[in-house]
Short mmCIF file of C-alpha atoms in Angstrom, two decimals:
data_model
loop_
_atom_site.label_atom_id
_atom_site.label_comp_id
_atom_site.label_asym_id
_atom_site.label_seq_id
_atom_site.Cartn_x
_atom_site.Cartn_y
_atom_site.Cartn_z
CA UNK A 392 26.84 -52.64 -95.32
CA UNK A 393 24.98 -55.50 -95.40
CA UNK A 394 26.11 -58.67 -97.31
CA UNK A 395 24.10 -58.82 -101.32
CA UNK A 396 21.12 -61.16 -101.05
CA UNK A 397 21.38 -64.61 -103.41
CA UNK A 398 18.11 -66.65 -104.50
CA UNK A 399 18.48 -69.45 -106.88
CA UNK A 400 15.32 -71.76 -108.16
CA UNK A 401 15.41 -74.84 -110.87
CA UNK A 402 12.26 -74.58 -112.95
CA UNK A 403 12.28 -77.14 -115.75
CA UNK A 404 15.38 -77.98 -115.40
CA UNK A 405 17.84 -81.17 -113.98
CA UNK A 406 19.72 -79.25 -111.26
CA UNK A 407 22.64 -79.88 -112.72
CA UNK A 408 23.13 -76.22 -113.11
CA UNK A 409 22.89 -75.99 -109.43
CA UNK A 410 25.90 -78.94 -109.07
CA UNK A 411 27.66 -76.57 -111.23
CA UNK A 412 27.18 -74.21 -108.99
CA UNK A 413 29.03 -76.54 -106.58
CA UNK A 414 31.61 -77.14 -108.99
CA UNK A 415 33.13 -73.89 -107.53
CA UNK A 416 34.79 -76.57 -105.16
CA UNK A 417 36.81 -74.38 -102.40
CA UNK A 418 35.93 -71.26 -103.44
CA UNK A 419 32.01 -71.81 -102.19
CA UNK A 420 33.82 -70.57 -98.63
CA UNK A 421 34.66 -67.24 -100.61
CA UNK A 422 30.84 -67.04 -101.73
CA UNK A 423 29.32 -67.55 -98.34
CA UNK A 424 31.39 -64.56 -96.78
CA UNK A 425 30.57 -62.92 -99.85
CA UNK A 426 27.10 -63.19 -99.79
CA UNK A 427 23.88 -64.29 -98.14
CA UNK A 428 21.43 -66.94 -99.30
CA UNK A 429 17.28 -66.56 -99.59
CA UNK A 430 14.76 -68.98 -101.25
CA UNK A 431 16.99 -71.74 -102.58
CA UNK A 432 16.93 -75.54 -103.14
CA UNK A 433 20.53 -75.40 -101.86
CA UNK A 434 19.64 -74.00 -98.03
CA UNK A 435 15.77 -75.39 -98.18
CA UNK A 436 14.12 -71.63 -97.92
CA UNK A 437 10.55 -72.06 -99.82
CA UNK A 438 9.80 -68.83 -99.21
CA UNK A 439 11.34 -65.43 -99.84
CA UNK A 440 11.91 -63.00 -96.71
CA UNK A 441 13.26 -60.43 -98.50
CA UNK A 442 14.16 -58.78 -101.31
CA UNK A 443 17.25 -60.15 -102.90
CA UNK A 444 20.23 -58.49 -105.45
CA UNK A 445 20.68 -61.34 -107.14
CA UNK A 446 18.58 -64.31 -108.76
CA UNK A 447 19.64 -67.38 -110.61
CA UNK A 448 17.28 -69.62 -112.52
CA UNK A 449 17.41 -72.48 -113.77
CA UNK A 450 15.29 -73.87 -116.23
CA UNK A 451 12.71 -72.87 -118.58
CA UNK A 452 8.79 -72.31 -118.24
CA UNK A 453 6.98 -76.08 -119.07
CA UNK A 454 4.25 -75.29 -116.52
CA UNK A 455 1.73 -73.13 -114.67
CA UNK A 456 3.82 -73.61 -111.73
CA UNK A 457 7.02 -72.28 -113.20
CA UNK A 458 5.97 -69.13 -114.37
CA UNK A 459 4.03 -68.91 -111.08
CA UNK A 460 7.72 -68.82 -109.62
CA UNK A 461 9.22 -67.31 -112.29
CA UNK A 462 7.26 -64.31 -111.77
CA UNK A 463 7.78 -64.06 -108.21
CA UNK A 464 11.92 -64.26 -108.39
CA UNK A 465 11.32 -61.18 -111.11
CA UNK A 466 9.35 -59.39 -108.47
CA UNK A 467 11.60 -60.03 -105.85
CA UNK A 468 15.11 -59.97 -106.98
CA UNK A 469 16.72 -56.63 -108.94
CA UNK A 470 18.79 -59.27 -110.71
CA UNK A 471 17.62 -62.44 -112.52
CA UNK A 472 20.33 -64.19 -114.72
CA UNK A 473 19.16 -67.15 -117.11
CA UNK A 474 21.42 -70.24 -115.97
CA UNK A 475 22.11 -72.89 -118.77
CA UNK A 476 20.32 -74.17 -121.88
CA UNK A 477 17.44 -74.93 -120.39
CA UNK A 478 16.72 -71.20 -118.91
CA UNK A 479 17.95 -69.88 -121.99
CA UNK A 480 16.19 -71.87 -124.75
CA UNK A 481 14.06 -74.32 -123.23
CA UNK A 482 17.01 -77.04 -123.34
CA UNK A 483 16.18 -80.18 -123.83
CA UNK A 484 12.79 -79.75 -122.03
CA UNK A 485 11.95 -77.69 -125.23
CA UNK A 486 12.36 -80.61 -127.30
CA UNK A 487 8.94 -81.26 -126.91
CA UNK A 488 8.14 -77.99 -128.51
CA UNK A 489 7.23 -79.63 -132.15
CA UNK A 490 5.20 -82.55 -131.06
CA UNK A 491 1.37 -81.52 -129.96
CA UNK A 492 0.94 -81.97 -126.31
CA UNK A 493 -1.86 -84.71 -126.35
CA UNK A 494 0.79 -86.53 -128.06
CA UNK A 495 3.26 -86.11 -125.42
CA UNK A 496 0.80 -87.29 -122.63
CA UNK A 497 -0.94 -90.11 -124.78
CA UNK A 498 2.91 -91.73 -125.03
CA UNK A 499 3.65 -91.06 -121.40
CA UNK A 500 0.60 -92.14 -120.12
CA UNK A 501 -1.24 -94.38 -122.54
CA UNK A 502 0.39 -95.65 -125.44
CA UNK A 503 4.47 -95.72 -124.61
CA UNK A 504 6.49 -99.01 -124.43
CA UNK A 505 6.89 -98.85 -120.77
CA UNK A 506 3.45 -97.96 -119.29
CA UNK A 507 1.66 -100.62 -117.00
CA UNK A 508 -1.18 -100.78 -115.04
CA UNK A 509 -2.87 -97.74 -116.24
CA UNK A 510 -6.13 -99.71 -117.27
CA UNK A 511 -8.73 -96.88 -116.96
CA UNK A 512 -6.79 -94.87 -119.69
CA UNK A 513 -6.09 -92.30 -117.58
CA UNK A 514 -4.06 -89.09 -117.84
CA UNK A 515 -3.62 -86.98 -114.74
CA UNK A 516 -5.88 -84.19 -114.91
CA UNK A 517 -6.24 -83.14 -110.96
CA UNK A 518 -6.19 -79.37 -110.56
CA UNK A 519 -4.01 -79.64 -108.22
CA UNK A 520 -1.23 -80.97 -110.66
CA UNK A 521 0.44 -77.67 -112.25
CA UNK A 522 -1.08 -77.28 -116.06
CA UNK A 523 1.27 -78.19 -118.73
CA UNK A 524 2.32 -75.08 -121.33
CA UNK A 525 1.72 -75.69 -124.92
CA UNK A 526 5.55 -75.22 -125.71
CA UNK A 527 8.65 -75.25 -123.48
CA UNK A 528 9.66 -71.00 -123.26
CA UNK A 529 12.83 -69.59 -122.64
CA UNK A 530 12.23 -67.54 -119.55
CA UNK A 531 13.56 -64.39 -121.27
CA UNK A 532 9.99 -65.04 -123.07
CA UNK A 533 8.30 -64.70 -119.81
CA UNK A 534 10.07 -62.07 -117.79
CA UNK A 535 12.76 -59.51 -118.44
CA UNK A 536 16.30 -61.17 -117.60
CA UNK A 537 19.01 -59.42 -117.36
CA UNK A 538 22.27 -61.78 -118.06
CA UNK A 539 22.63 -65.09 -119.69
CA UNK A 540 25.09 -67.69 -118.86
CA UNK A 541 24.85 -70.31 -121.28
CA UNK A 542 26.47 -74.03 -120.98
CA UNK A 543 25.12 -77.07 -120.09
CA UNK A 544 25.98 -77.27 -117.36
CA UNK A 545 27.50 -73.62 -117.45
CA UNK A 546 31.16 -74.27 -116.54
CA UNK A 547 31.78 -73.57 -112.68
CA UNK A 548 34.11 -70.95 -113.53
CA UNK A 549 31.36 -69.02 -115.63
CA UNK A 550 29.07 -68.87 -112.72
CA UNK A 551 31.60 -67.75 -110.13
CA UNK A 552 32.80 -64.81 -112.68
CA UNK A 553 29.78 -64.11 -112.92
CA UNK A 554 28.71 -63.86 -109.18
CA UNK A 555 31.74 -61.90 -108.71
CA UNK A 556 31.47 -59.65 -111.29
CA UNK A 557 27.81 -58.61 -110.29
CA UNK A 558 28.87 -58.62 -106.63
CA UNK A 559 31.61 -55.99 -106.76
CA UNK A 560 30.70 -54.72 -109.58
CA UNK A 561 33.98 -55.36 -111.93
CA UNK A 562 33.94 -56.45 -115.19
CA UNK A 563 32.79 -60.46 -116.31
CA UNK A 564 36.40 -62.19 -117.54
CA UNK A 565 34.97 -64.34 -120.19
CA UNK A 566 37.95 -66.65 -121.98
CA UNK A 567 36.92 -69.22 -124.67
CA UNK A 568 36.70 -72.14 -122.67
CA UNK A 569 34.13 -70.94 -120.38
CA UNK A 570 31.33 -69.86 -122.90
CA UNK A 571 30.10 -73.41 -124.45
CA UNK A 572 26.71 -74.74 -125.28
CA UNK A 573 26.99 -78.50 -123.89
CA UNK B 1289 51.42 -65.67 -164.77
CA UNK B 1290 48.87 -64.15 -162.35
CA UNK B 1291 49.15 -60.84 -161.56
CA UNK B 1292 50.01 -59.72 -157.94
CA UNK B 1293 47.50 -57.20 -156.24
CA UNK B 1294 48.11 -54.74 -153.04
CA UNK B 1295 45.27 -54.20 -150.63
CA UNK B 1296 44.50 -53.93 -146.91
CA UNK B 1297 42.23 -55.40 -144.58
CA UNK B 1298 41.60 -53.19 -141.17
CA UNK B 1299 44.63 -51.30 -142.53
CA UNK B 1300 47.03 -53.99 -142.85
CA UNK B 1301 48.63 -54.35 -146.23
CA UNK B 1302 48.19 -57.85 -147.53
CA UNK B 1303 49.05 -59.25 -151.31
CA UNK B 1304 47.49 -62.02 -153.25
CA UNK B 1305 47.06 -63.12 -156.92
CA UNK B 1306 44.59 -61.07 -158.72
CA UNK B 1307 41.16 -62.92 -158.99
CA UNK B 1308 41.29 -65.03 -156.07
CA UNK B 1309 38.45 -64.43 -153.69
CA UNK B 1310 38.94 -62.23 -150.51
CA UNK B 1311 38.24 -65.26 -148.48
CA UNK B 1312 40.99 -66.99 -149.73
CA UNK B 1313 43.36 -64.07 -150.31
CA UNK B 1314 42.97 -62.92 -146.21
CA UNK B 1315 43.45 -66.46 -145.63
CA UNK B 1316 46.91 -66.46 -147.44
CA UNK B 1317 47.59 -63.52 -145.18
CA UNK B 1318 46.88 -64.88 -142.49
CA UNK B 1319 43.82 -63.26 -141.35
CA UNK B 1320 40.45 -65.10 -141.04
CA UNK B 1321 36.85 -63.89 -142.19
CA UNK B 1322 34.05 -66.31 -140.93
CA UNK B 1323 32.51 -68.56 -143.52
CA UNK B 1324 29.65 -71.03 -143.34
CA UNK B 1325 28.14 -71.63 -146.80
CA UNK B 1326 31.51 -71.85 -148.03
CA UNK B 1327 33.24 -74.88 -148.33
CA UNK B 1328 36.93 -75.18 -150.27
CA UNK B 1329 36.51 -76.83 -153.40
CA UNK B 1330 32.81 -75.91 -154.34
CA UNK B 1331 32.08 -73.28 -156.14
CA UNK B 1332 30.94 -70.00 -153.46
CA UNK B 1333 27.27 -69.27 -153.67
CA UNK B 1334 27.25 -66.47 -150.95
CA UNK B 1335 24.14 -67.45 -149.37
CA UNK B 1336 24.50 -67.15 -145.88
CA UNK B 1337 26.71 -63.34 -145.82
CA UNK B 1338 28.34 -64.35 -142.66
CA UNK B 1339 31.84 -63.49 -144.75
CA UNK B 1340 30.46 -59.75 -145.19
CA UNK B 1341 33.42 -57.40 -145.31
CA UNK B 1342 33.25 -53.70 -146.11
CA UNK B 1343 35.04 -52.87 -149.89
CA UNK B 1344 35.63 -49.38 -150.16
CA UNK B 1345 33.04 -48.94 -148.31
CA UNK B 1346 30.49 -51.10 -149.17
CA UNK B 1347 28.87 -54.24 -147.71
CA UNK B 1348 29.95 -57.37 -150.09
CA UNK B 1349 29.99 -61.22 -149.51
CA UNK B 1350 34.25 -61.69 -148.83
CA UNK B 1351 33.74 -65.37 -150.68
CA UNK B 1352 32.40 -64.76 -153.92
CA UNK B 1353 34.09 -60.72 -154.54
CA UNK B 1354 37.71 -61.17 -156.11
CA UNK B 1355 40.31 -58.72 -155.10
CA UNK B 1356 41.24 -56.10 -156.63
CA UNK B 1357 44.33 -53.28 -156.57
CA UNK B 1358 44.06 -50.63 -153.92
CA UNK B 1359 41.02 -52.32 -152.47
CA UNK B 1360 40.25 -50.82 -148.72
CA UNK B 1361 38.71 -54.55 -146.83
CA UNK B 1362 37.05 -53.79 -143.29
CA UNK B 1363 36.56 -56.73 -141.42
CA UNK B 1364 36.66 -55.79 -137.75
CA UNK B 1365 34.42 -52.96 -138.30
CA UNK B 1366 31.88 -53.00 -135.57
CA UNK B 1367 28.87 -52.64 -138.27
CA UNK B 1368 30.25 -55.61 -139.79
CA UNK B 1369 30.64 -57.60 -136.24
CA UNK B 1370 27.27 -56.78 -135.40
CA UNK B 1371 25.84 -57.95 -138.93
CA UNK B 1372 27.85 -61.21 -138.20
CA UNK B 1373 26.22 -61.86 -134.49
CA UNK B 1374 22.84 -61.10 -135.69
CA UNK B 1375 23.36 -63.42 -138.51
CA UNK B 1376 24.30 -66.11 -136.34
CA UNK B 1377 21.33 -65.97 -133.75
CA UNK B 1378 19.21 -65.63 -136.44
CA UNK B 1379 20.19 -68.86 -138.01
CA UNK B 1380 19.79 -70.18 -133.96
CA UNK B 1381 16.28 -69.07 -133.97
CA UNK B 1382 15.03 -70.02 -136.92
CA UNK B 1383 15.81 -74.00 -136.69
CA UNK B 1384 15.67 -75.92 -133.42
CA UNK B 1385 19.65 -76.65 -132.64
CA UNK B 1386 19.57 -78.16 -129.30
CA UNK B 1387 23.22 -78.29 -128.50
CA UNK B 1388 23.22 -80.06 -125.74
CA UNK B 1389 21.58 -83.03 -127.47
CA UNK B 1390 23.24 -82.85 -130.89
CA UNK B 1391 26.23 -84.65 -132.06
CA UNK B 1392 28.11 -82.38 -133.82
CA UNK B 1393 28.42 -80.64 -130.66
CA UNK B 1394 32.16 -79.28 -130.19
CA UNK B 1395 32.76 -80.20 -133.86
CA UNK B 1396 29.69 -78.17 -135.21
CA UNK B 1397 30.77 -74.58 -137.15
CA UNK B 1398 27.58 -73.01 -136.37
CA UNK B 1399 28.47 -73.34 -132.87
CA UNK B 1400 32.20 -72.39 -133.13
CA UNK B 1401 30.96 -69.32 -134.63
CA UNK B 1402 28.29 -68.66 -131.72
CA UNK B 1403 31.41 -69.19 -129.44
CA UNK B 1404 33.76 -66.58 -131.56
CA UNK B 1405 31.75 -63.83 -131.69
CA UNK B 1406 30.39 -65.30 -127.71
CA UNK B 1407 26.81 -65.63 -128.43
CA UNK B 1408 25.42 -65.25 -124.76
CA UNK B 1409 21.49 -65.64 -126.08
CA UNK B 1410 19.98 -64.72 -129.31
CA UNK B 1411 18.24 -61.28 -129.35
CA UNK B 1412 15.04 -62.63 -131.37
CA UNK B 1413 12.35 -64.98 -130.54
CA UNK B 1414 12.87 -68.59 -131.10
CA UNK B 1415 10.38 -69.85 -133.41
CA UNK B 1416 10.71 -74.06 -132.76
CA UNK B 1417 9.48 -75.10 -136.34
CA UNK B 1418 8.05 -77.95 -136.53
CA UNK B 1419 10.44 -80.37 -138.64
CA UNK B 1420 11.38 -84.28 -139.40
CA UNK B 1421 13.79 -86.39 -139.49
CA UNK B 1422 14.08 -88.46 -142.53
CA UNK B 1423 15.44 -92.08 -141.72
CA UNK B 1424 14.75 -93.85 -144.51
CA UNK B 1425 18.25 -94.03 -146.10
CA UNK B 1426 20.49 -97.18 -145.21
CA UNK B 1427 23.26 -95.18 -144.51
CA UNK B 1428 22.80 -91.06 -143.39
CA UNK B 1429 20.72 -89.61 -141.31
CA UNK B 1430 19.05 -86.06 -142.07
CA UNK B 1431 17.51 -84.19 -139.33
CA UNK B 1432 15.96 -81.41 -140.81
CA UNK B 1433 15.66 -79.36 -137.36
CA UNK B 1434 19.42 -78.55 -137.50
CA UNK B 1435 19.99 -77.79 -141.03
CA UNK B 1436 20.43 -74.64 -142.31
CA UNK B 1437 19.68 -74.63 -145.48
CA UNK B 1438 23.88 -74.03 -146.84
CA UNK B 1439 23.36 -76.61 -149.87
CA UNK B 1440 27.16 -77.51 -149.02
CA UNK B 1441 25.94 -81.06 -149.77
CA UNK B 1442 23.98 -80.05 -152.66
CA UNK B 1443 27.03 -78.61 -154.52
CA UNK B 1444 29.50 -80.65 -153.12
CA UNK B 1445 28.14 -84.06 -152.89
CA UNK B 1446 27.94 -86.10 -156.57
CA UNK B 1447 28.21 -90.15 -157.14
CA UNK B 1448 30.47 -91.38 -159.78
CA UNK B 1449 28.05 -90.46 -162.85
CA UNK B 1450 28.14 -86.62 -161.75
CA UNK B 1451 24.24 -86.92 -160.21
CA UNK B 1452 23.37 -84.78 -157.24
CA UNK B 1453 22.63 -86.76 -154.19
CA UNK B 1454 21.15 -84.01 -151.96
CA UNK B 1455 18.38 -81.31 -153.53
CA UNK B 1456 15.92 -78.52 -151.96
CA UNK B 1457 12.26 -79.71 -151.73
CA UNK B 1458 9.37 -77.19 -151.18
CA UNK B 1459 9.78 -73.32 -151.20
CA UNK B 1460 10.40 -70.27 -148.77
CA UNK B 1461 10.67 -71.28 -144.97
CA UNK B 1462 8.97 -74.59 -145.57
CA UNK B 1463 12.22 -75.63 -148.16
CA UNK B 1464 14.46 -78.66 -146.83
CA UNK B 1465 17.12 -80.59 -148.12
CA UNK B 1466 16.02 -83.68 -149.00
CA UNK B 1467 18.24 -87.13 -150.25
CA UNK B 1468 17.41 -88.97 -153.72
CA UNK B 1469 16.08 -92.02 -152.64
CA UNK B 1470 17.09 -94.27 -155.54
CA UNK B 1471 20.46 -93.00 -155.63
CA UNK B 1472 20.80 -92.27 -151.94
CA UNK B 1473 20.23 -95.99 -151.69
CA UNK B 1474 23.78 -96.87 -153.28
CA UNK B 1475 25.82 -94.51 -151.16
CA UNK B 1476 29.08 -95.74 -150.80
CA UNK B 1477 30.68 -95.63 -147.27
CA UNK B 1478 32.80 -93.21 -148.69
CA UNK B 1479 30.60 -90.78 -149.84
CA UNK B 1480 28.52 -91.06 -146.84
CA UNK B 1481 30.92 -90.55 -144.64
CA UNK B 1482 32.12 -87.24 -147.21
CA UNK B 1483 28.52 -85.69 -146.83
CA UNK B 1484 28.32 -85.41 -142.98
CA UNK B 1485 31.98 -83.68 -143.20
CA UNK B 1486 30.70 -81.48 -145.03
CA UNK B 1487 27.76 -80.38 -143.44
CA UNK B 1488 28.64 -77.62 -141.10
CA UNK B 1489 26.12 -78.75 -138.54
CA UNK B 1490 24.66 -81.61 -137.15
CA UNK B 1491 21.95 -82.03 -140.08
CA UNK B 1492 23.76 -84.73 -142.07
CA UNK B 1493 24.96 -88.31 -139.66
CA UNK B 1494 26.22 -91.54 -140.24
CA UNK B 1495 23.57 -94.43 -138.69
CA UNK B 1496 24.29 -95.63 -135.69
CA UNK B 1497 27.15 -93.38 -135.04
CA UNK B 1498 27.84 -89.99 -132.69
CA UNK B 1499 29.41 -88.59 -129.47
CA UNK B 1500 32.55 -89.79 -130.16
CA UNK B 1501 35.10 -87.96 -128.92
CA UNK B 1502 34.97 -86.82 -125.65
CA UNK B 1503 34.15 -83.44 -124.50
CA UNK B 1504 37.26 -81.18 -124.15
CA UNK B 1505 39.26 -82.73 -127.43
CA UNK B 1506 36.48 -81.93 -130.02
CA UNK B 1507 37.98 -79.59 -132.36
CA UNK B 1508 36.32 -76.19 -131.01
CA UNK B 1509 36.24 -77.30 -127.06
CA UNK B 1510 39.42 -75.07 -127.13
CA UNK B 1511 40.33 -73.43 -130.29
CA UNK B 1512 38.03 -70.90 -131.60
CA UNK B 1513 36.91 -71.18 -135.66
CA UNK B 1514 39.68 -69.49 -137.40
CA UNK B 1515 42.39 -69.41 -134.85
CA UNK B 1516 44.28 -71.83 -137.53
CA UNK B 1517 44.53 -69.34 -139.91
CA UNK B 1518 45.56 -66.62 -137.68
CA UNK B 1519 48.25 -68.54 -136.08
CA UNK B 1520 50.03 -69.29 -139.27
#
């Protein structure tokens, strides 16, 4: 039988749920003869080739381009599990969520202490830039997910009990310490 | 002299003095039923119904019913469990309580209640209100996207002539908690510092102050709300 199929992406997100993924330390040697990698930031596949068991994401939906992608891991993974804050509730992306938009961009682009040079008063607007969402979502607002790991970062051991558990199938071990918010 | 009372709770038989609160009286037995709008001290207003136990029965708040002889108390009930979860990620939803960015992170009882009953992601929509933060006193902060509306700091918080500091503004979801500003304006250090221990959450801080103990010895990084009580 053929090895289960892994495919992780960060959407808006830090990557540091993907370090914690590499918090695992050693047992990353376990999780390659374990399983096989697809389209990830970790091996460099853009694309996917196949379809895969197993997707993680990190991140919630701030643009076009994210629900672009977060619509294409739903079509082609049977799994998708929401990885961290971020996936889960927009994290700190999501802070954003109660200020209006033009607001935001005016103050990154215009009017905040630390812009220069930007004498035309411009604020990027090429279509080829992805368009910015109204709100931050969790993607669980976007797509069906199936399993939530919260944490920011989710601890190391969370994720790995979590692989295993959806790899051979056993039940999730979930002690106290593993299951925090921050 | 008070009177002594039998009862159970989940079967086990406990005794207390007759009139005390079930809160307190499983407490004294050493078994713990979640609270959040309670605080010891204050009178219970049994707003929030995270402390709902089954009484013969029926659903009643556990902080503001008084024992009684014979009284059949379900706590682990999984109707009761259930109730408590959904009460918890509805209190998630409905304010915007970014964890990862708030102070009372690790010390926050919201939170420590999230992580007892292991809160993997609320089941409702979050709604991200749009809310303030009010600056404007010398001494506290109040960030109105993490409070939760408990009036712990109403009730509990008084300066020395007996006035109420804190008080609810506006009405249905748009009410707050807002600060007197005359007599928020001659807080004492003291008092200050009493009002953000009270608050269960991160809504109430000191200026200038937060993240101060590290992460791993805040008091819920490794002992879940309650386990005090139970380990007596």
């Amino acid at each position: 039988m053929s090895k289960p199929i892994v495919a992780t992406t960060s959407l808006a997100g830090c990557f540091g749920c993907h370090m914690s993924v590499l918090d695992i330390d050693e047992r990353i040697l376990e999780l390659i003869d374990l399983v096989d990698f697809d389209k990830s930031p970790v091996n460099d596949i853009k694309k996917f080739s196949r379809t895969c068991d197993i997707g993680l994401i990190e991140g919630g939906c701030c643009n076009s381009e994210n629900v672009h992608v977060l619509k294409d891991f739903r079509e082609h993974c049977k799994i998708l599990v929401s990885v961290g804050e971020c996936a889960i509730m927009g994290g700190l992306p999501a802070m954003r969520n109660g200020i209006p938009l033009r607001e935001c961009l005016e103050e990154a682009y215009l009017n905040g202490p630390t812009v220069q040079n930007n004498k035309l008063k411009l604020i990027p607007n090429d279509p080829e830039i992805p368009i910015l969402l109204d709100k931050v979502y969790p993607c669980h607002e976007i797509v069906k997910m199936d399993y939530h790991l919260p944490g920011c970062p989710p601890r190391a051991d969370l994720i790995w009990e979590a692989l295993i558990a959806l790899v051979t199938g056993g039940e999730m071990k979930l002690p106290y310490e593993v299951v925090k918010f921050d | 002299m008070n009177q002594v009372v039998k009862f159970t709770i989940d079967g086990i038989e406990c005794m207390a003095a007759q009139g005390q609160y079930i809160v307190d009286a499983a407490k004294e037995n050493g078994i713990y039923i979640p609270t959040l709008c309670n605080y010891p001290g204050v009178k219970p207003k049994g707003s929030c119904r995270i402390c709902t136990v089954k009484v013969n029965g029926r659903m009643m708040t556990a902080c503001t019913t008084p024992v009684a002889e014979n009284m059949q108390i379900e706590n682990q009930d999984n109707e009761i469990i259930e109730l408590r979860k959904a009460i918890i990620e509805l209190l998630f939803i409905e304010g915007n309580h970014f964890c990862p960015a708030c102070e009372k992170s690790g010390n926050c009882e919201l939170q420590a209640l999230a992580y007892r009953y292991t809160m993997m992601v609320p089941r409702f929509p979050y709604t991200f209100p749009q809310r303030a933060v009010d600056a404007t006193n010398p001494k506290l902060i109040k960030d109105q996207n993490r409070c939760i509306l408990c009036k712990r700091c109403i009730r509990a918080i008084q300066d020395e002539k007996g006035r109420s500091i804190f008080a609810y503004h506006k009405r249905s979801n748009k009410v707050e908690i807002g600060l007197d500003p005359k007599i928020g304006k001659g807080l004492t250090d003291e008092l200050a510092q009493k009002s953000v221990d009270v608050c269960p959450v991160g809504a109430l801080l000191i200026r200038g102050r937060g993240f101060e103990q590290p992460i791993g010895q805040r008091k819920y990084d490794k002992q879940a709300i309650g386990s005090d009580i139970e380990n007596m």
